[in-house]
mmCIF file of C-alpha atoms and ligand atoms in Angstrom:
data_model
loop_
_atom_site.group_PDB
_atom_site.id
_atom_site.type_symbol
_atom_site.label_atom_id
_atom_site.label_comp_id
_atom_site.label_asym_id
_atom_site.label_seq_id
_atom_site.Cartn_x
_atom_site.Cartn_y
_atom_site.Cartn_z
ATOM 1 C CA MET J 1 -0.169 -14.903 21.902
ATOM 2 C CA THR J 2 3.029 -15.413 23.808
ATOM 3 C CA ASP J 3 3.952 -13.488 26.913
ATOM 4 C CA LYS J 4 6.433 -10.640 26.806
ATOM 5 C CA LYS J 5 9.394 -12.724 27.881
ATOM 6 C CA THR J 6 9.039 -15.403 25.210
ATOM 7 C CA GLN J 7 8.542 -12.722 22.577
ATOM 8 C CA GLU J 8 11.818 -11.142 23.538
ATOM 9 C CA ASP J 9 13.461 -14.574 23.331
ATOM 10 C CA GLN J 10 12.127 -14.934 19.802
ATOM 11 C CA VAL J 11 13.261 -11.535 18.662
ATOM 12 C CA PRO J 12 16.861 -11.012 19.681
ATOM 13 C CA GLU J 13 18.147 -7.456 20.013
ATOM 14 C CA ILE J 14 17.536 -5.825 16.659
ATOM 15 C CA LYS J 15 18.154 -2.141 16.138
ATOM 16 C CA ALA J 16 15.478 0.018 14.568
ATOM 17 C CA GLY J 17 15.957 -0.043 10.801
ATOM 18 C CA ALA J 18 17.781 -3.400 10.727
ATOM 19 C CA THR J 19 16.137 -6.448 9.099
ATOM 20 C CA LEU J 20 13.512 -7.959 11.364
ATOM 21 C CA LEU J 21 11.654 -10.293 9.009
ATOM 22 C CA ASP J 22 13.198 -11.961 6.007
ATOM 23 C CA LEU J 23 11.137 -13.761 3.378
ATOM 24 C CA VAL J 24 13.519 -16.036 1.506
ATOM 25 C CA HIS J 25 12.348 -17.479 -1.824
ATOM 26 C CA VAL J 26 8.823 -17.842 -0.448
ATOM 27 C CA CYS J 27 6.441 -19.796 -2.695
ATOM 28 C CA ARG J 28 2.909 -20.947 -1.942
ATOM 29 C CA SER J 29 0.766 -23.165 -4.149
ATOM 30 C CA PHE J 30 -2.817 -24.309 -3.636
ATOM 31 C CA ASP J 31 -3.599 -27.660 -5.271
ATOM 32 C CA GLY J 32 -0.509 -27.315 -7.434
ATOM 33 C CA VAL J 33 -1.425 -23.794 -8.602
ATOM 34 C CA PRO J 34 1.301 -21.281 -7.691
ATOM 35 C CA VAL J 35 -0.148 -18.219 -5.928
ATOM 36 C CA ILE J 36 3.013 -16.737 -4.373
ATOM 37 C CA LYS J 37 6.022 -16.917 -6.657
ATOM 38 C CA ASP J 38 9.520 -16.657 -5.216
ATOM 39 C CA VAL J 39 9.006 -13.647 -2.976
ATOM 40 C CA ASN J 40 12.177 -12.233 -1.430
ATOM 41 C CA LEU J 41 11.624 -9.373 0.961
ATOM 42 C CA GLN J 42 13.254 -7.868 4.029
ATOM 43 C CA ILE J 43 11.106 -5.940 6.464
ATOM 44 C CA ARG J 44 12.928 -3.633 8.831
ATOM 45 C CA LYS J 45 12.292 -3.200 12.508
ATOM 46 C CA ASN J 46 9.952 -0.305 13.283
ATOM 47 C CA GLU J 47 9.029 0.384 9.700
ATOM 48 C CA PHE J 48 5.578 0.877 8.232
ATOM 49 C CA PHE J 49 5.672 -1.524 5.318
ATOM 50 C CA THR J 50 2.731 -1.789 2.922
ATOM 51 C CA LEU J 51 1.977 -4.536 0.443
ATOM 52 C CA VAL J 52 -0.230 -3.288 -2.327
ATOM 53 C CA GLY J 53 -1.711 -5.101 -5.295
ATOM 54 C CA PRO J 54 -4.977 -5.875 -7.047
ATOM 55 C CA SER J 55 -7.499 -8.245 -5.559
ATOM 56 C CA GLY J 56 -6.301 -11.859 -5.859
ATOM 57 C CA SER J 57 -2.611 -10.920 -6.181
ATOM 58 C CA GLY J 58 -1.716 -12.856 -3.003
ATOM 59 C CA LYS J 59 -1.556 -10.162 -0.311
ATOM 60 C CA THR J 60 -3.615 -12.013 2.306
ATOM 61 C CA THR J 61 -1.737 -15.253 1.592
ATOM 62 C CA ILE J 62 1.571 -13.525 2.427
ATOM 63 C CA LEU J 63 0.156 -11.978 5.592
ATOM 64 C CA LYS J 64 -1.249 -15.327 6.749
ATOM 65 C CA MET J 65 2.174 -16.921 6.294
ATOM 66 C CA LEU J 66 3.695 -14.149 8.418
ATOM 67 C CA ALA J 67 1.053 -14.673 11.107
ATOM 68 C CA GLY J 68 1.543 -18.461 11.098
ATOM 69 C CA MET J 69 -1.967 -19.194 9.813
ATOM 70 C CA ASP J 70 -0.429 -20.704 6.682
ATOM 71 C CA GLN J 71 2.997 -22.044 5.654
ATOM 72 C CA PRO J 72 5.097 -21.528 2.533
ATOM 73 C CA THR J 73 5.154 -24.510 0.137
ATOM 74 C CA THR J 74 8.870 -23.816 -0.313
ATOM 75 C CA GLY J 75 11.169 -21.093 0.989
ATOM 76 C CA ASP J 76 11.586 -19.747 4.481
ATOM 77 C CA ILE J 77 10.401 -16.971 6.781
ATOM 78 C CA VAL J 78 13.140 -15.789 9.107
ATOM 79 C CA LEU J 79 12.639 -13.576 12.130
ATOM 80 C CA GLY J 80 15.675 -12.008 13.762
ATOM 81 C CA GLY J 81 17.895 -14.647 12.138
ATOM 82 C CA LYS J 82 15.758 -17.697 13.113
ATOM 83 C CA SER J 83 13.357 -19.597 10.870
ATOM 84 C CA ILE J 84 9.763 -19.266 12.039
ATOM 85 C CA SER J 85 8.106 -21.011 9.070
ATOM 86 C CA ALA J 86 6.976 -23.933 11.205
ATOM 87 C CA LEU J 87 5.904 -21.910 14.295
ATOM 88 C CA PRO J 88 2.162 -21.754 15.067
ATOM 89 C CA PRO J 89 0.502 -18.306 15.403
ATOM 90 C CA ASP J 90 0.632 -18.285 19.210
ATOM 91 C CA LYS J 91 4.411 -18.736 19.187
ATOM 92 C CA ARG J 92 4.988 -15.740 16.929
ATOM 93 C CA PRO J 93 5.308 -12.084 17.936
ATOM 94 C CA THR J 94 2.657 -11.087 15.405
ATOM 95 C CA CYS J 95 -0.966 -10.073 15.637
ATOM 96 C CA MET J 96 -3.399 -9.636 12.788
ATOM 97 C CA VAL J 97 -6.110 -6.977 12.338
ATOM 98 C CA PHE J 98 -8.621 -8.149 9.730
ATOM 99 C CA GLN J 99 -10.689 -6.365 7.130
ATOM 100 C CA PHE J 100 -13.824 -7.868 8.629
ATOM 101 C CA LEU J 101 -13.362 -7.504 12.328
ATOM 102 C CA ALA J 102 -13.381 -10.507 14.559
ATOM 103 C CA LEU J 103 -14.711 -8.762 17.677
ATOM 104 C CA PHE J 104 -16.794 -10.581 20.302
ATOM 105 C CA PRO J 105 -20.315 -9.259 19.673
ATOM 106 C CA HIS J 106 -21.721 -10.052 23.121
ATOM 107 C CA MET J 107 -18.924 -8.169 24.912
ATOM 108 C CA THR J 108 -18.427 -4.510 25.713
ATOM 109 C CA VAL J 109 -15.664 -2.384 24.212
ATOM 110 C CA GLY J 110 -13.638 -2.760 27.421
ATOM 111 C CA GLN J 111 -14.091 -6.538 27.597
ATOM 112 C CA ASN J 112 -13.011 -6.916 23.985
ATOM 113 C CA ILE J 113 -9.820 -4.930 24.547
ATOM 114 C CA GLU J 114 -9.115 -6.700 27.840
ATOM 115 C CA PHE J 115 -9.552 -10.149 26.321
ATOM 116 C CA PRO J 116 -5.910 -10.811 25.278
ATOM 117 C CA MET J 117 -4.737 -9.727 28.743
ATOM 118 C CA ARG J 118 -7.358 -11.922 30.439
ATOM 119 C CA ILE J 119 -6.115 -15.042 28.662
ATOM 120 C CA LYS J 120 -2.579 -14.148 29.720
ATOM 121 C CA GLY J 121 -3.791 -14.040 33.334
ATOM 122 C CA ILE J 122 -3.098 -10.347 33.942
ATOM 123 C CA PRO J 123 -4.948 -9.152 37.106
ATOM 124 C CA ARG J 124 -8.176 -7.208 36.602
ATOM 125 C CA ASP J 125 -7.043 -3.782 37.822
ATOM 126 C CA LYS J 126 -4.003 -3.840 35.533
ATOM 127 C CA ARG J 127 -6.146 -5.004 32.604
ATOM 128 C CA VAL J 128 -8.664 -2.221 33.072
ATOM 129 C CA TYR J 129 -5.926 0.395 33.382
ATOM 130 C CA ARG J 130 -4.181 -0.795 30.213
ATOM 131 C CA ALA J 131 -7.478 -1.110 28.280
ATOM 132 C CA GLN J 132 -8.271 2.511 29.169
ATOM 133 C CA GLU J 133 -4.818 3.598 28.040
ATOM 134 C CA LEU J 134 -5.349 1.807 24.728
ATOM 135 C CA MET J 135 -8.784 3.382 24.275
ATOM 136 C CA ASP J 136 -7.188 6.757 24.769
ATOM 137 C CA MET J 137 -4.502 5.853 22.235
ATOM 138 C CA VAL J 138 -7.060 5.038 19.519
ATOM 139 C CA ALA J 139 -9.228 8.039 20.458
ATOM 140 C CA LEU J 140 -12.196 6.139 21.883
ATOM 141 C CA PRO J 141 -14.013 8.091 24.629
ATOM 142 C CA GLU J 142 -13.652 6.667 28.140
ATOM 143 C CA LYS J 143 -17.416 6.301 28.512
ATOM 144 C CA TYR J 144 -17.413 3.666 25.761
ATOM 145 C CA TYR J 145 -15.776 1.190 28.117
ATOM 146 C CA ASP J 146 -19.114 -0.389 29.065
ATOM 147 C CA LYS J 147 -20.771 0.014 25.677
ATOM 148 C CA ASN J 148 -21.650 -3.097 23.710
ATOM 149 C CA VAL J 149 -19.415 -3.249 20.610
ATOM 150 C CA MET J 150 -22.373 -3.927 18.342
ATOM 151 C CA LYS J 151 -23.784 -0.512 19.331
ATOM 152 C CA CYS J 152 -20.635 1.237 18.083
ATOM 153 C CA SER J 153 -20.243 2.629 14.554
ATOM 154 C CA GLY J 154 -18.015 0.946 11.958
ATOM 155 C CA GLY J 155 -15.154 3.355 12.596
ATOM 156 C CA GLU J 156 -15.404 2.907 16.365
ATOM 157 C CA ARG J 157 -15.371 -0.865 16.025
ATOM 158 C CA GLN J 158 -12.309 -0.606 13.821
ATOM 159 C CA ARG J 159 -10.607 1.329 16.633
ATOM 160 C CA VAL J 160 -11.633 -1.346 19.163
ATOM 161 C CA ALA J 161 -10.035 -4.003 16.935
ATOM 162 C CA ILE J 162 -6.820 -1.987 16.698
ATOM 163 C CA ALA J 163 -6.737 -1.395 20.468
ATOM 164 C CA ARG J 164 -7.301 -5.107 21.045
ATOM 165 C CA ALA J 165 -4.413 -5.991 18.717
ATOM 166 C CA PHE J 166 -2.183 -3.685 20.775
ATOM 167 C CA ALA J 167 -3.391 -5.404 23.971
ATOM 168 C CA TYR J 168 -1.544 -8.544 22.795
ATOM 169 C CA ASP J 169 1.561 -6.357 22.811
ATOM 170 C CA PRO J 170 2.947 -7.916 19.640
ATOM 171 C CA GLU J 171 6.267 -6.900 18.125
ATOM 172 C CA ILE J 172 4.698 -6.863 14.659
ATOM 173 C CA LEU J 173 1.169 -5.776 13.735
ATOM 174 C CA LEU J 174 -0.315 -7.202 10.568
ATOM 175 C CA PHE J 175 -3.195 -5.278 9.013
ATOM 176 C CA ASP J 176 -5.274 -6.860 6.262
ATOM 177 C CA GLU J 177 -7.179 -4.025 4.543
ATOM 178 C CA PRO J 178 -8.519 -2.801 7.892
ATOM 179 C CA LEU J 179 -10.083 0.352 6.438
ATOM 180 C CA SER J 180 -11.569 -0.941 3.198
ATOM 181 C CA ALA J 181 -15.097 -1.309 4.578
ATOM 182 C CA ILE J 182 -15.128 2.256 5.966
ATOM 183 C CA ASP J 183 -16.458 5.322 4.161
ATOM 184 C CA ALA J 184 -13.963 7.664 2.494
ATOM 185 C CA LYS J 185 -14.039 10.533 4.986
ATOM 186 C CA LEU J 186 -13.572 8.419 8.092
ATOM 187 C CA ARG J 187 -10.953 6.372 6.278
ATOM 188 C CA LYS J 188 -8.784 9.487 5.897
ATOM 189 C CA THR J 189 -9.033 10.174 9.642
ATOM 190 C CA LEU J 190 -8.190 6.589 10.549
ATOM 191 C CA GLN J 191 -5.263 6.584 8.109
ATOM 192 C CA ARG J 192 -3.805 9.593 9.891
ATOM 193 C CA GLU J 193 -4.448 8.010 13.286
ATOM 194 C CA LEU J 194 -2.809 4.713 12.310
ATOM 195 C CA LYS J 195 0.227 6.553 11.021
ATOM 196 C CA GLU J 196 0.457 8.449 14.300
ATOM 197 C CA LEU J 197 -0.036 5.231 16.256
ATOM 198 C CA HIS J 198 2.825 3.651 14.364
ATOM 199 C CA ARG J 199 5.078 6.561 15.211
ATOM 200 C CA LYS J 200 4.137 6.612 18.899
ATOM 201 C CA SER J 201 4.194 2.861 19.495
ATOM 202 C CA GLY J 202 7.560 2.093 17.868
ATOM 203 C CA LYS J 203 6.135 -1.220 16.567
ATOM 204 C CA THR J 204 6.643 -2.734 13.129
ATOM 205 C CA PHE J 205 3.527 -2.407 10.975
ATOM 206 C CA ILE J 206 2.882 -4.598 7.945
ATOM 207 C CA TYR J 207 -0.135 -3.264 6.147
ATOM 208 C CA ILE J 208 -2.138 -4.471 3.188
ATOM 209 C CA THR J 209 -4.281 -2.388 0.926
ATOM 210 C CA HIS J 210 -5.411 -2.389 -2.678
ATOM 211 C CA SER J 211 -5.400 1.421 -2.611
ATOM 212 C CA LEU J 212 -2.138 2.849 -3.739
ATOM 213 C CA GLU J 213 -3.099 6.256 -2.444
ATOM 214 C CA GLU J 214 -3.451 4.789 1.048
ATOM 215 C CA ALA J 215 -0.112 2.988 0.706
ATOM 216 C CA MET J 216 1.668 6.133 -0.490
ATOM 217 C CA PHE J 217 0.269 8.237 2.323
ATOM 218 C CA MET J 218 1.033 5.940 5.225
ATOM 219 C CA SER J 219 4.116 3.891 4.466
ATOM 220 C CA ASP J 220 7.869 4.118 4.847
ATOM 221 C CA ARG J 221 8.201 1.535 2.072
ATOM 222 C CA VAL J 222 5.807 -0.111 -0.325
ATOM 223 C CA GLY J 223 5.926 -3.481 -2.087
ATOM 224 C CA VAL J 224 3.853 -3.886 -5.251
ATOM 225 C CA LEU J 225 2.481 -7.384 -5.774
ATOM 226 C CA ARG J 226 1.207 -8.647 -9.127
ATOM 227 C CA SER J 227 -0.128 -12.201 -9.523
ATOM 228 C CA GLY J 228 2.061 -13.453 -6.675
ATOM 229 C CA VAL J 229 5.224 -11.749 -7.914
ATOM 230 C CA LEU J 230 6.732 -8.889 -5.946
ATOM 231 C CA GLU J 231 7.289 -6.460 -8.801
ATOM 232 C CA GLN J 232 8.955 -3.639 -6.926
ATOM 233 C CA VAL J 233 9.863 -2.517 -3.423
ATOM 234 C CA GLY J 234 10.771 1.041 -2.523
ATOM 235 C CA THR J 235 9.780 4.240 -0.800
ATOM 236 C CA PRO J 236 6.553 5.815 -2.108
ATOM 237 C CA GLU J 237 8.705 8.454 -3.810
ATOM 238 C CA GLU J 238 10.931 5.857 -5.536
ATOM 239 C CA ILE J 239 7.945 3.891 -6.754
ATOM 240 C CA TYR J 240 6.283 6.992 -8.129
ATOM 241 C CA ARG J 241 9.377 8.442 -9.783
ATOM 242 C CA HIS J 242 11.073 5.235 -10.906
ATOM 243 C CA PRO J 243 8.461 2.540 -11.510
ATOM 244 C CA ASN J 244 10.168 -0.487 -13.029
ATOM 245 C CA SER J 245 7.181 -1.565 -15.116
ATOM 246 C CA SER J 246 4.106 -0.049 -16.696
ATOM 247 C CA PHE J 247 2.012 -2.169 -14.290
ATOM 248 C CA VAL J 248 3.550 -0.404 -11.283
ATOM 249 C CA ALA J 249 3.243 2.982 -13.001
ATOM 250 C CA SER J 250 -0.402 2.518 -13.913
ATOM 251 C CA PHE J 251 -1.202 1.259 -10.449
ATOM 252 C CA ILE J 252 0.129 4.505 -9.021
ATOM 253 C CA GLY J 253 -2.301 7.154 -10.120
ATOM 254 C CA ASP J 254 -3.222 8.466 -13.562
ATOM 255 C CA THR J 255 -0.590 8.012 -16.148
ATOM 256 C CA ASN J 256 -0.171 7.871 -19.937
ATOM 257 C CA ILE J 257 1.648 4.868 -21.353
ATOM 258 C CA PHE J 258 2.789 4.451 -24.965
ATOM 259 C CA PRO J 259 4.583 1.498 -26.546
ATOM 260 C CA VAL J 260 7.821 2.699 -28.181
ATOM 261 C CA LYS J 261 10.345 1.167 -30.572
ATOM 262 C CA ALA J 262 13.735 2.351 -31.894
ATOM 263 C CA ARG J 263 13.680 3.674 -35.485
ATOM 264 C CA PRO J 264 16.330 2.555 -37.984
ATOM 265 C CA GLN J 265 17.217 6.216 -38.635
ATOM 266 C CA GLY J 266 17.611 7.037 -34.921
ATOM 267 C CA GLY J 267 15.245 8.107 -32.161
ATOM 268 C CA TYR J 268 12.084 6.227 -31.203
ATOM 269 C CA GLU J 269 8.552 5.933 -32.563
ATOM 270 C CA SER J 270 5.189 4.799 -31.257
ATOM 271 C CA PRO J 271 2.274 3.207 -33.110
ATOM 272 C CA ASP J 272 0.104 5.574 -31.050
ATOM 273 C CA PHE J 273 1.594 8.585 -32.922
ATOM 274 C CA PRO J 274 2.424 7.422 -36.459
ATOM 275 C CA GLY J 275 5.231 9.237 -38.282
ATOM 276 C CA MET J 276 6.453 11.167 -35.267
ATOM 277 C CA GLU J 277 9.924 10.902 -33.756
ATOM 278 C CA ILE J 278 9.783 10.451 -29.981
ATOM 279 C CA LYS J 279 12.810 11.709 -28.115
ATOM 280 C CA ILE J 280 13.754 9.857 -24.922
ATOM 281 C CA ALA J 281 16.553 10.949 -22.604
ATOM 282 C CA PRO J 282 18.817 9.360 -21.621
ATOM 283 C CA THR J 283 18.626 7.048 -24.660
ATOM 284 C CA PRO J 284 17.486 3.613 -23.413
ATOM 285 C CA GLU J 285 19.669 0.562 -23.922
ATOM 286 C CA LEU J 286 16.666 -1.420 -25.122
ATOM 287 C CA LEU J 287 15.223 -1.111 -28.609
ATOM 288 C CA GLU J 288 11.654 -1.601 -27.419
ATOM 289 C CA GLY J 289 9.648 -0.735 -24.356
ATOM 290 C CA LYS J 290 6.995 1.510 -22.946
ATOM 291 C CA LEU J 291 7.079 5.188 -22.249
ATOM 292 C CA ILE J 292 5.350 6.529 -19.161
ATOM 293 C CA VAL J 293 4.349 10.179 -19.184
ATOM 294 C CA ARG J 294 2.853 11.402 -15.923
ATOM 295 C CA PRO J 295 0.048 13.982 -16.297
ATOM 296 C CA GLU J 296 2.152 16.598 -14.496
ATOM 297 C CA SER J 297 4.901 16.241 -17.142
ATOM 298 C CA LEU J 298 2.513 17.269 -19.910
ATOM 299 C CA LYS J 299 1.983 20.892 -20.840
ATOM 300 C CA VAL J 300 -0.018 22.779 -23.420
ATOM 301 C CA VAL J 301 2.289 24.603 -25.842
ATOM 302 C CA LYS J 302 1.662 27.227 -28.515
ATOM 303 C CA ASP J 303 4.561 26.207 -30.725
ATOM 304 C CA PRO J 304 6.181 22.752 -31.284
ATOM 305 C CA SER J 305 9.598 24.256 -30.443
ATOM 306 C CA GLU J 306 8.543 24.636 -26.800
ATOM 307 C CA ALA J 307 8.973 20.946 -25.890
ATOM 308 C CA ASP J 308 11.070 17.971 -27.086
ATOM 309 C CA ASN J 309 7.962 15.984 -27.975
ATOM 310 C CA VAL J 310 4.728 17.551 -29.148
ATOM 311 C CA ILE J 311 1.536 15.796 -30.171
ATOM 312 C CA ARG J 312 -1.564 17.268 -31.796
ATOM 313 C CA CYS J 313 -4.703 16.555 -29.829
ATOM 314 C CA LYS J 314 -8.430 17.188 -29.806
ATOM 315 C CA LEU J 315 -10.241 18.100 -26.619
ATOM 316 C CA ARG J 316 -12.903 15.477 -25.863
ATOM 317 C CA ASP J 317 -14.095 16.282 -22.387
ATOM 318 C CA SER J 318 -13.253 18.134 -19.207
ATOM 319 C CA PHE J 319 -14.257 17.749 -15.582
ATOM 320 C CA SER J 320 -13.854 20.328 -12.883
ATOM 321 C CA LEU J 321 -11.815 19.099 -9.900
ATOM 322 C CA GLY J 322 -12.445 22.273 -7.898
ATOM 323 C CA SER J 323 -9.299 24.339 -8.311
ATOM 324 C CA ARG J 324 -8.216 22.540 -11.513
ATOM 325 C CA SER J 325 -9.751 20.631 -14.390
ATOM 326 C CA GLN J 326 -9.154 17.153 -15.629
ATOM 327 C CA TYR J 327 -8.978 17.029 -19.431
ATOM 328 C CA LEU J 328 -9.542 14.116 -21.733
ATOM 329 C CA LEU J 329 -7.820 14.567 -25.088
ATOM 330 C CA THR J 330 -7.294 12.296 -28.060
ATOM 331 C CA SER J 331 -4.462 12.111 -30.528
ATOM 332 C CA GLY J 332 -5.503 9.683 -33.268
ATOM 333 C CA LYS J 333 -6.964 6.771 -31.324
ATOM 334 C CA LYS J 334 -4.879 7.430 -28.221
ATOM 335 C CA GLU J 335 -6.615 8.902 -25.165
ATOM 336 C CA ILE J 336 -4.635 11.184 -22.885
ATOM 337 C CA THR J 337 -5.672 12.543 -19.507
ATOM 338 C CA LEU J 338 -4.126 15.427 -17.647
ATOM 339 C CA GLU J 339 -4.870 17.954 -14.945
ATOM 340 C CA LEU J 340 -4.415 21.649 -15.667
ATOM 341 C CA PRO J 341 -5.822 25.015 -14.541
ATOM 342 C CA HIS J 342 -9.349 25.710 -15.832
ATOM 343 C CA GLY J 343 -9.422 26.759 -19.484
ATOM 344 C CA ALA J 344 -5.844 25.575 -20.230
ATOM 345 C CA CYS J 345 -6.988 23.446 -23.175
ATOM 346 C CA GLY J 346 -9.222 26.099 -24.736
ATOM 347 C CA ASP J 347 -12.884 25.600 -25.573
ATOM 348 C CA GLY J 348 -12.540 22.534 -27.784
ATOM 349 C CA THR J 349 -12.903 24.372 -31.094
ATOM 350 C CA SER J 350 -9.221 24.264 -32.012
ATOM 351 C CA GLU J 351 -6.419 21.734 -31.848
ATOM 352 C CA VAL J 352 -4.384 21.457 -28.619
ATOM 353 C CA LEU J 353 -0.599 20.994 -28.812
ATOM 354 C CA LEU J 354 0.553 18.857 -25.936
ATOM 355 C CA GLY J 355 4.235 18.583 -25.152
ATOM 356 C CA TRP J 356 6.672 16.915 -22.768
ATOM 357 C CA ASN J 357 10.406 17.033 -22.443
ATOM 358 C CA ALA J 358 12.527 13.962 -23.181
ATOM 359 C CA GLN J 359 13.924 13.638 -19.652
ATOM 360 C CA ASP J 360 10.474 13.897 -17.996
ATOM 361 C CA ALA J 361 9.185 10.596 -19.359
ATOM 362 C CA ILE J 362 10.072 7.207 -17.861
ATOM 363 C CA PHE J 363 11.187 4.349 -20.114
ATOM 364 C CA VAL J 364 10.396 0.817 -18.907
ATOM 365 C CA LYS J 365 10.983 -2.599 -20.429
ATOM 366 C CA GLU J 366 7.368 -3.756 -20.248
HETATM 367 P P1 ADP O 1 -5.517 -10.872 -2.114
HETATM 368 O O1 ADP O 1 -5.491 -10.817 -0.628
HETATM 369 O O2 ADP O 1 -4.388 -10.131 -2.760
HETATM 370 O O3 ADP O 1 -6.828 -10.433 -2.683
HETATM 371 P P2 ADP O 1 -5.313 -13.755 -1.706
HETATM 372 O O4 ADP O 1 -3.985 -13.911 -1.058
HETATM 373 O O5 ADP O 1 -6.495 -13.827 -0.829
HETATM 374 O O6 ADP O 1 -5.324 -12.407 -2.577
HETATM 375 O O7 ADP O 1 -5.470 -14.848 -2.840
HETATM 376 C C1 ADP O 1 -4.538 -15.035 -3.874
HETATM 377 C C2 ADP O 1 -4.971 -16.213 -4.728
HETATM 378 O O8 ADP O 1 -4.860 -17.419 -3.995
HETATM 379 C C3 ADP O 1 -6.401 -16.134 -5.197
HETATM 380 O O9 ADP O 1 -6.455 -16.594 -6.519
HETATM 381 C C4 ADP O 1 -7.127 -17.077 -4.265
HETATM 382 O O10 ADP O 1 -8.252 -17.645 -4.888
HETATM 383 C C5 ADP O 1 -6.066 -18.121 -3.975
HETATM 384 N N1 ADP O 1 -6.237 -18.733 -2.630
HETATM 385 C C6 ADP O 1 -6.067 -18.107 -1.464
HETATM 386 N N2 ADP O 1 -6.278 -18.945 -0.427
HETATM 387 C C7 ADP O 1 -6.583 -20.142 -0.975
HETATM 388 C C8 ADP O 1 -6.916 -21.444 -0.436
HETATM 389 N N3 ADP O 1 -6.945 -21.653 0.884
HETATM 390 N N4 ADP O 1 -7.174 -22.435 -1.317
HETATM 391 C C9 ADP O 1 -7.117 -22.234 -2.653
HETATM 392 N N5 ADP O 1 -6.836 -21.047 -3.219
HETATM 393 C C10 ADP O 1 -6.563 -20.022 -2.404
HETATM 394 MG MG1 MG O 2 -6.955 -10.165 0.724
#
């Protein structure tokens, strides 16, 4: 890791919110097989940016290229206006926190956190002071300073790794699924703490997760990666409300997706609901696509006049979610899930009419 001065040389004055990192037509192939396909992305200074995508979609490959552990096959990575594609990791203002921590097992918590400062030649008293500050920042008790890291719990070790990354004082922190090996309850706590740490530190965070829920909770902006293609970039709200494909929509929580096609006589139809006109508003320009209906847009109606689109369903199953129930219904062969107050779909003896309004569904090309 470079010292403070060289880092500042590398990153000229950039205002918070302006582009810090620019990925320009980045492609990466392994043995001729393309893994990252023409990724264009601007990451802004001080933002919490999350890359999300299924396993194998290329998230780690992108992060490694940002850290300098790998290079694009073609394309460029630009930092503050200068190409850094050819710079080795120690000449970049980045530091990576891995899913499987690379802590020194024979060292104490304090020695692990001090390590980056020791290799920079920072005097002992300053190192110890800063390490204690960092421990406080990640909520590790002071008495852990002399504890062997291998005697700490998984969550504590994760905090040590984060504190150590901060000890490098990088401009950009890269996190590769740092919480995926941690149990659900502690993960929630650490998610909140990381978000707080981002806010307090004023650093740029680039975070990777395969959990969309995690991405939505923590990030300023999210990029959805699918087989090496960046499908969509936006705020969590934009991605939820305006997914640009059914892949993005289905990745973001429960959703119902139907293929739809324009009818010669006007309106749309779906093979999932034969003979029924499906109203979509505003009318799409395309003759074919998919319709996304979020569970919260669906309601149980008594009469077909109560919604623009109404389908006849049978209740198949229900699961209590505490204050609400999740219902599984079928209409023909199509399965539909939705969350409603207990009892909203009756007892399963009679048909359920399920409706949604034309403007509440999202039309996408594919
Ligand atoms: P993710 O982090 O999203 O799970 P990765 O970036 O690790 O995905 O991998 C994306 C694809 O690239 C996978 O198919 C993986 O097998 C391949 N890949 C990654 N690194 C290498 C490598 N060094 N050599 C060959 N193939 C690789
Ligand atoms: Mg990975």
